[in-house]
mmCIF file of C-alpha atoms and ligand atoms in Angstrom:
data_model
loop_
_atom_site.group_PDB
_atom_site.id
_atom_site.type_symbol
_atom_site.label_atom_id
_atom_site.label_comp_id
_atom_site.label_asym_id
_atom_site.label_seq_id
_atom_site.Cartn_x
_atom_site.Cartn_y
_atom_site.Cartn_z
ATOM 1 C CA MET Q 1 145.826 66.607 56.428
ATOM 2 C CA ILE Q 2 147.657 63.551 57.738
ATOM 3 C CA LYS Q 3 148.977 63.946 61.301
ATOM 4 C CA GLY Q 4 149.863 60.355 62.089
ATOM 5 C CA ILE Q 5 151.014 57.211 60.293
ATOM 6 C CA ILE Q 6 150.069 53.719 61.423
ATOM 7 C CA PHE Q 7 152.441 51.057 60.129
ATOM 8 C CA ASP Q 8 151.609 47.408 59.925
ATOM 9 C CA LEU Q 9 154.627 45.487 61.255
ATOM 10 C CA ASP Q 10 155.083 42.128 59.475
ATOM 11 C CA GLY Q 11 155.981 42.773 55.834
ATOM 12 C CA VAL Q 12 156.025 46.582 56.189
ATOM 13 C CA LEU Q 13 158.699 47.361 58.791
ATOM 14 C CA VAL Q 14 160.220 43.899 59.280
ATOM 15 C CA SER Q 15 160.764 40.786 57.158
ATOM 16 C CA THR Q 16 159.005 38.198 59.334
ATOM 17 C CA ASP Q 17 156.716 36.766 56.657
ATOM 18 C CA GLU Q 18 159.048 33.923 55.697
ATOM 19 C CA MET Q 19 159.333 32.892 59.364
ATOM 20 C CA HIS Q 20 155.538 32.875 59.764
ATOM 21 C CA TYR Q 21 155.347 30.720 56.636
ATOM 22 C CA LEU Q 22 158.029 28.266 57.783
ATOM 23 C CA ALA Q 23 156.375 27.856 61.202
ATOM 24 C CA TRP Q 24 152.931 27.191 59.664
ATOM 25 C CA LYS Q 25 154.479 24.812 57.113
ATOM 26 C CA ARG Q 26 156.165 22.840 59.910
ATOM 27 C CA LEU Q 27 152.817 22.526 61.699
ATOM 28 C CA ALA Q 28 151.008 21.537 58.488
ATOM 29 C CA ASP Q 29 153.625 18.846 57.778
ATOM 30 C CA GLU Q 30 153.301 17.458 61.310
ATOM 31 C CA LEU Q 31 149.512 17.260 60.899
ATOM 32 C CA GLY Q 32 149.944 15.420 57.602
ATOM 33 C CA ILE Q 33 148.324 18.304 55.739
ATOM 34 C CA THR Q 34 149.654 18.271 52.233
ATOM 35 C CA GLY Q 35 149.122 21.117 49.822
ATOM 36 C CA PHE Q 36 149.641 24.000 52.226
ATOM 37 C CA GLY Q 37 151.897 26.361 50.302
ATOM 38 C CA ARG Q 38 152.957 29.932 49.689
ATOM 39 C CA GLU Q 39 149.734 30.819 47.874
ATOM 40 C CA ASP Q 40 147.753 29.934 51.030
ATOM 41 C CA ASN Q 41 150.304 31.818 53.107
ATOM 42 C CA ARG Q 42 149.444 34.980 51.214
ATOM 43 C CA ARG Q 43 145.938 34.821 52.732
ATOM 44 C CA GLN Q 44 147.495 34.589 56.203
ATOM 45 C CA ARG Q 45 149.073 38.030 55.823
ATOM 46 C CA GLY Q 46 147.540 40.567 58.153
ATOM 47 C CA VAL Q 47 145.029 38.277 59.834
ATOM 48 C CA SER Q 48 145.211 36.957 63.401
ATOM 49 C CA ARG Q 49 146.967 33.785 64.507
ATOM 50 C CA MET Q 50 143.659 31.906 64.855
ATOM 51 C CA ALA Q 51 142.428 33.109 61.448
ATOM 52 C CA SER Q 52 145.789 32.040 59.974
ATOM 53 C CA LEU Q 53 145.348 28.596 61.540
ATOM 54 C CA GLU Q 54 141.999 28.228 59.771
ATOM 55 C CA VAL Q 55 143.790 28.724 56.431
ATOM 56 C CA VAL Q 56 145.976 25.693 57.287
ATOM 57 C CA LEU Q 57 143.116 23.554 58.648
ATOM 58 C CA GLU Q 58 140.856 24.106 55.642
ATOM 59 C CA LYS Q 59 143.229 21.692 53.868
ATOM 60 C CA SER Q 60 142.458 18.985 56.458
ATOM 61 C CA ASP Q 61 139.552 16.517 56.607
ATOM 62 C CA LYS Q 62 139.814 16.285 60.373
ATOM 63 C CA ILE Q 63 137.539 18.392 62.602
ATOM 64 C CA TYR Q 64 139.452 20.022 65.440
ATOM 65 C CA THR Q 65 137.877 21.198 68.706
ATOM 66 C CA GLU Q 66 138.449 24.798 69.879
ATOM 67 C CA LYS Q 67 140.813 23.467 72.554
ATOM 68 C CA GLU Q 68 142.834 21.542 69.956
ATOM 69 C CA LYS Q 69 142.960 24.650 67.759
ATOM 70 C CA GLU Q 70 144.306 26.705 70.674
ATOM 71 C CA GLU Q 71 147.025 24.058 71.155
ATOM 72 C CA LEU Q 72 147.916 24.057 67.454
ATOM 73 C CA ALA Q 73 148.165 27.871 67.372
ATOM 74 C CA GLU Q 74 150.348 27.717 70.472
ATOM 75 C CA ARG Q 75 152.569 25.082 68.836
ATOM 76 C CA LYS Q 76 152.983 27.190 65.699
ATOM 77 C CA ASN Q 77 153.880 30.175 67.851
ATOM 78 C CA LYS Q 78 156.544 28.113 69.607
ATOM 79 C CA TYR Q 79 158.109 27.302 66.213
ATOM 80 C CA TYR Q 80 157.816 30.952 65.173
ATOM 81 C CA LEU Q 81 159.510 32.141 68.385
ATOM 82 C CA GLU Q 82 162.332 29.642 67.785
ATOM 83 C CA LEU Q 83 162.888 31.326 64.405
ATOM 84 C CA LEU Q 84 162.749 34.792 66.033
ATOM 85 C CA LYS Q 85 165.281 33.870 68.713
ATOM 86 C CA ASP Q 86 168.290 35.452 67.030
ATOM 87 C CA MET Q 87 166.365 38.283 65.413
ATOM 88 C CA ASP Q 88 168.079 41.660 65.443
ATOM 89 C CA ASN Q 89 168.161 44.945 63.520
ATOM 90 C CA SER Q 90 169.001 43.094 60.288
ATOM 91 C CA ALA Q 91 165.337 41.984 60.085
ATOM 92 C CA VAL Q 92 164.265 45.596 59.526
ATOM 93 C CA LEU Q 93 163.385 46.091 55.870
ATOM 94 C CA GLY Q 94 165.741 48.226 53.760
ATOM 95 C CA GLY Q 95 165.582 51.977 54.311
ATOM 96 C CA VAL Q 96 162.904 51.800 57.037
ATOM 97 C CA GLY Q 97 165.028 53.555 59.683
ATOM 98 C CA ALA Q 98 165.754 56.497 57.369
ATOM 99 C CA VAL Q 99 162.084 56.814 56.333
ATOM 100 C CA LEU Q 100 160.870 56.784 59.944
ATOM 101 C CA THR Q 101 163.470 59.403 60.886
ATOM 102 C CA ALA Q 102 162.439 61.635 57.973
ATOM 103 C CA LEU Q 103 158.731 61.309 58.840
ATOM 104 C CA LYS Q 104 159.392 62.137 62.506
ATOM 105 C CA ARG Q 105 161.199 65.303 61.356
ATOM 106 C CA LYS Q 106 157.935 66.331 59.675
ATOM 107 C CA ASN Q 107 156.345 66.244 63.158
ATOM 108 C CA LEU Q 108 154.136 63.292 62.302
ATOM 109 C CA LEU Q 109 153.106 60.876 65.035
ATOM 110 C CA LEU Q 110 154.146 57.298 64.261
ATOM 111 C CA ALA Q 111 152.448 54.106 65.464
ATOM 112 C CA VAL Q 112 152.375 50.399 64.773
ATOM 113 C CA GLY Q 113 149.028 48.704 64.082
ATOM 114 C CA SER Q 114 149.741 44.975 63.929
ATOM 115 C CA ALA Q 115 147.655 41.816 64.336
ATOM 116 C CA SER Q 116 150.668 40.156 65.939
ATOM 117 C CA LYS Q 117 150.789 39.359 69.637
ATOM 118 C CA ASN Q 118 154.564 39.149 69.205
ATOM 119 C CA ALA Q 119 154.805 42.800 68.091
ATOM 120 C CA PRO Q 120 156.336 44.099 71.380
ATOM 121 C CA VAL Q 121 159.071 41.407 71.278
ATOM 122 C CA ILE Q 122 159.840 42.091 67.606
ATOM 123 C CA LEU Q 123 159.962 45.882 68.118
ATOM 124 C CA GLN Q 124 162.303 45.375 71.058
ATOM 125 C CA LYS Q 125 164.652 42.967 69.245
ATOM 126 C CA THR Q 126 164.856 45.082 66.079
ATOM 127 C CA GLY Q 127 165.421 48.386 67.893
ATOM 128 C CA LEU Q 128 162.361 49.997 66.255
ATOM 129 C CA LEU Q 129 160.631 50.999 69.508
ATOM 130 C CA PRO Q 130 162.319 54.441 69.883
ATOM 131 C CA TYR Q 131 160.906 55.555 66.509
ATOM 132 C CA LEU Q 132 157.313 54.987 67.610
ATOM 133 C CA ASN Q 133 154.884 57.101 69.609
ATOM 134 C CA GLN Q 134 152.371 54.288 70.111
ATOM 135 C CA VAL Q 135 151.892 50.563 69.558
ATOM 136 C CA SER Q 136 148.559 48.827 68.947
ATOM 137 C CA CYS Q 137 148.792 45.069 68.425
ATOM 138 C CA GLY Q 138 147.084 41.701 68.762
ATOM 139 C CA LEU Q 139 147.350 41.995 72.547
ATOM 140 C CA ASP Q 140 145.006 45.038 72.462
ATOM 141 C CA THR Q 141 142.315 43.703 70.156
ATOM 142 C CA THR Q 142 139.401 41.286 70.101
ATOM 143 C CA LYS Q 143 138.756 41.487 66.346
ATOM 144 C CA SER Q 144 141.098 40.644 63.490
ATOM 145 C CA LYS Q 145 141.749 42.706 60.332
ATOM 146 C CA PRO Q 146 139.758 43.407 58.094
ATOM 147 C CA ASP Q 147 138.008 44.778 61.188
ATOM 148 C CA PRO Q 148 139.488 48.247 61.782
ATOM 149 C CA GLU Q 149 139.821 47.823 65.570
ATOM 150 C CA VAL Q 150 143.638 47.647 65.703
ATOM 151 C CA PHE Q 151 143.983 50.877 63.668
ATOM 152 C CA LEU Q 152 141.231 52.720 65.580
ATOM 153 C CA ILE Q 153 143.028 51.888 68.837
ATOM 154 C CA ALA Q 154 146.309 53.199 67.349
ATOM 155 C CA ALA Q 155 144.588 56.453 66.270
ATOM 156 C CA GLU Q 156 142.997 56.848 69.678
ATOM 157 C CA LYS Q 157 146.314 56.228 71.440
ATOM 158 C CA MET Q 158 147.850 58.992 69.274
ATOM 159 C CA GLY Q 159 144.908 61.299 70.045
ATOM 160 C CA LEU Q 160 144.013 61.555 66.347
ATOM 161 C CA LEU Q 161 140.843 61.177 64.295
ATOM 162 C CA PRO Q 162 140.767 58.336 61.733
ATOM 163 C CA GLU Q 163 140.781 60.801 58.824
ATOM 164 C CA GLU Q 164 144.026 62.281 60.175
ATOM 165 C CA CYS Q 165 145.778 58.903 59.847
ATOM 166 C CA LEU Q 166 147.511 57.095 57.009
ATOM 167 C CA VAL Q 167 147.803 53.301 57.271
ATOM 168 C CA VAL Q 168 150.748 51.537 55.608
ATOM 169 C CA GLU Q 169 149.953 47.895 54.851
ATOM 170 C CA ASP Q 170 151.131 44.924 52.798
ATOM 171 C CA SER Q 171 147.952 42.833 53.105
ATOM 172 C CA ALA Q 172 144.488 42.919 51.545
ATOM 173 C CA ALA Q 173 142.897 42.459 54.987
ATOM 174 C CA GLY Q 174 144.849 45.456 56.306
ATOM 175 C CA ILE Q 175 143.901 47.747 53.421
ATOM 176 C CA GLU Q 176 140.258 46.733 53.887
ATOM 177 C CA ALA Q 177 140.569 47.489 57.616
ATOM 178 C CA ALA Q 178 142.002 50.961 56.917
ATOM 179 C CA ALA Q 179 139.083 51.795 54.605
ATOM 180 C CA ALA Q 180 136.565 50.405 57.122
ATOM 181 C CA GLY Q 181 138.116 52.663 59.773
ATOM 182 C CA GLY Q 182 137.890 55.768 57.561
ATOM 183 C CA MET Q 183 141.653 56.021 57.090
ATOM 184 C CA PHE Q 184 143.810 56.623 54.042
ATOM 185 C CA SER Q 185 146.082 53.783 52.967
ATOM 186 C CA LEU Q 186 149.415 53.171 51.311
ATOM 187 C CA GLY Q 187 149.922 49.642 50.004
ATOM 188 C CA VAL Q 188 153.483 48.253 49.903
ATOM 189 C CA GLY Q 189 155.222 44.904 49.445
ATOM 190 C CA PRO Q 190 155.210 42.152 46.826
ATOM 191 C CA PHE Q 191 151.437 42.361 46.264
ATOM 192 C CA HIS Q 192 151.075 46.152 46.370
ATOM 193 C CA ALA Q 193 149.813 46.354 42.781
ATOM 194 C CA SER Q 194 146.803 44.165 43.603
ATOM 195 C CA LEU Q 195 145.821 46.024 46.787
ATOM 196 C CA ALA Q 196 142.868 48.441 46.747
ATOM 197 C CA SER Q 197 144.887 51.134 48.538
ATOM 198 C CA ASP Q 198 144.735 54.919 48.020
ATOM 199 C CA TYR Q 199 148.477 54.999 47.292
ATOM 200 C CA SER Q 200 150.933 52.308 46.305
ATOM 201 C CA ALA Q 201 154.693 51.675 46.279
ATOM 202 C CA ASP Q 202 157.100 48.741 46.115
ATOM 203 C CA SER Q 203 158.269 49.412 49.664
ATOM 204 C CA LEU Q 204 158.430 52.218 52.228
ATOM 205 C CA ALA Q 205 161.857 53.210 50.960
ATOM 206 C CA ALA Q 206 160.542 53.370 47.377
ATOM 207 C CA VAL Q 207 158.093 56.209 48.108
ATOM 208 C CA ALA Q 208 159.616 58.999 46.030
ATOM 209 C CA ASP Q 209 157.526 61.885 47.382
ATOM 210 C CA TRP Q 210 155.561 61.810 50.643
ATOM 211 C CA GLU Q 211 154.050 65.279 50.223
ATOM 212 C CA PRO Q 212 151.035 64.343 48.029
ATOM 213 C CA ILE Q 213 150.295 61.368 50.307
ATOM 214 C CA LEU Q 214 150.390 63.505 53.463
ATOM 215 C CA ALA Q 215 148.524 66.530 52.047
HETATM 216 C C1 BG6 X 301 150.287 39.504 61.169
HETATM 217 C C2 BG6 X 301 150.842 38.535 60.153
HETATM 218 O O1 BG6 X 301 151.067 40.656 61.214
HETATM 219 O O2 BG6 X 301 150.276 38.891 62.459
HETATM 220 C C3 BG6 X 301 150.010 37.261 60.175
HETATM 221 O O3 BG6 X 301 150.796 39.137 58.860
HETATM 222 C C4 BG6 X 301 149.999 36.662 61.580
HETATM 223 O O4 BG6 X 301 150.510 36.345 59.235
HETATM 224 C C5 BG6 X 301 149.472 37.722 62.554
HETATM 225 O O5 BG6 X 301 149.180 35.515 61.622
HETATM 226 C C6 BG6 X 301 149.459 37.231 63.994
HETATM 227 O O6 BG6 X 301 150.777 37.101 64.437
HETATM 228 P P1 BG6 X 301 151.253 36.399 65.779
HETATM 229 O O7 BG6 X 301 152.700 36.822 65.879
HETATM 230 O O8 BG6 X 301 150.419 36.980 66.900
HETATM 231 O O9 BG6 X 301 151.045 34.948 65.632
HETATM 232 MG MG1 MG X 302 151.676 42.654 57.146
#
């Protein structure tokens, strides 16, 4: 029986994916990297900032040192934070507040399990923090999804076993991480039909009946 739900943040609770894309695109353009587009951006979903950078740099002939890569990731994050500056509750995806409230009423523990190091800032700006019992994010981890570390930390913080947790994800790397961690998964978002998740829905708000998923 499911006792806790671990939500990915970007693309599951909030609509930050376009901002990530625009910030990476700006960096790619500055580096003269042509051909970085939305299809590549799809592979950046769920994975860490440095892994996302590699997706951009694989389009370049130039070899970058680790130090240069750190600087590029930092530059992208600066652009991303500029885009997040005026972020507020309107960035929360439709119906998320009502779903989280309904799940809390079922006495489930709720956590975020996100690769993002900006998760605390985003949760603060969007007003989502009060809904959550725990947060596990890129600041807690050393390994990126599809490694299950971020979800295992979330489960541990909630005091739950992996098999007592459901992971909600919009990325292939995240669904793989949930399975690797021994957790059930619900795939949502634009690519939900292609995800190898246990359950699937267009969005959190589109889940018609939670009972079979939580049983
Ligand atoms: C994930 C996003 O949630 O966070 C990725 O899906 C992103 O695209 C990753 O690269 C890391 O985010 P940040 O905010 O730490 O750069
Ligand atoms: Mg995501």
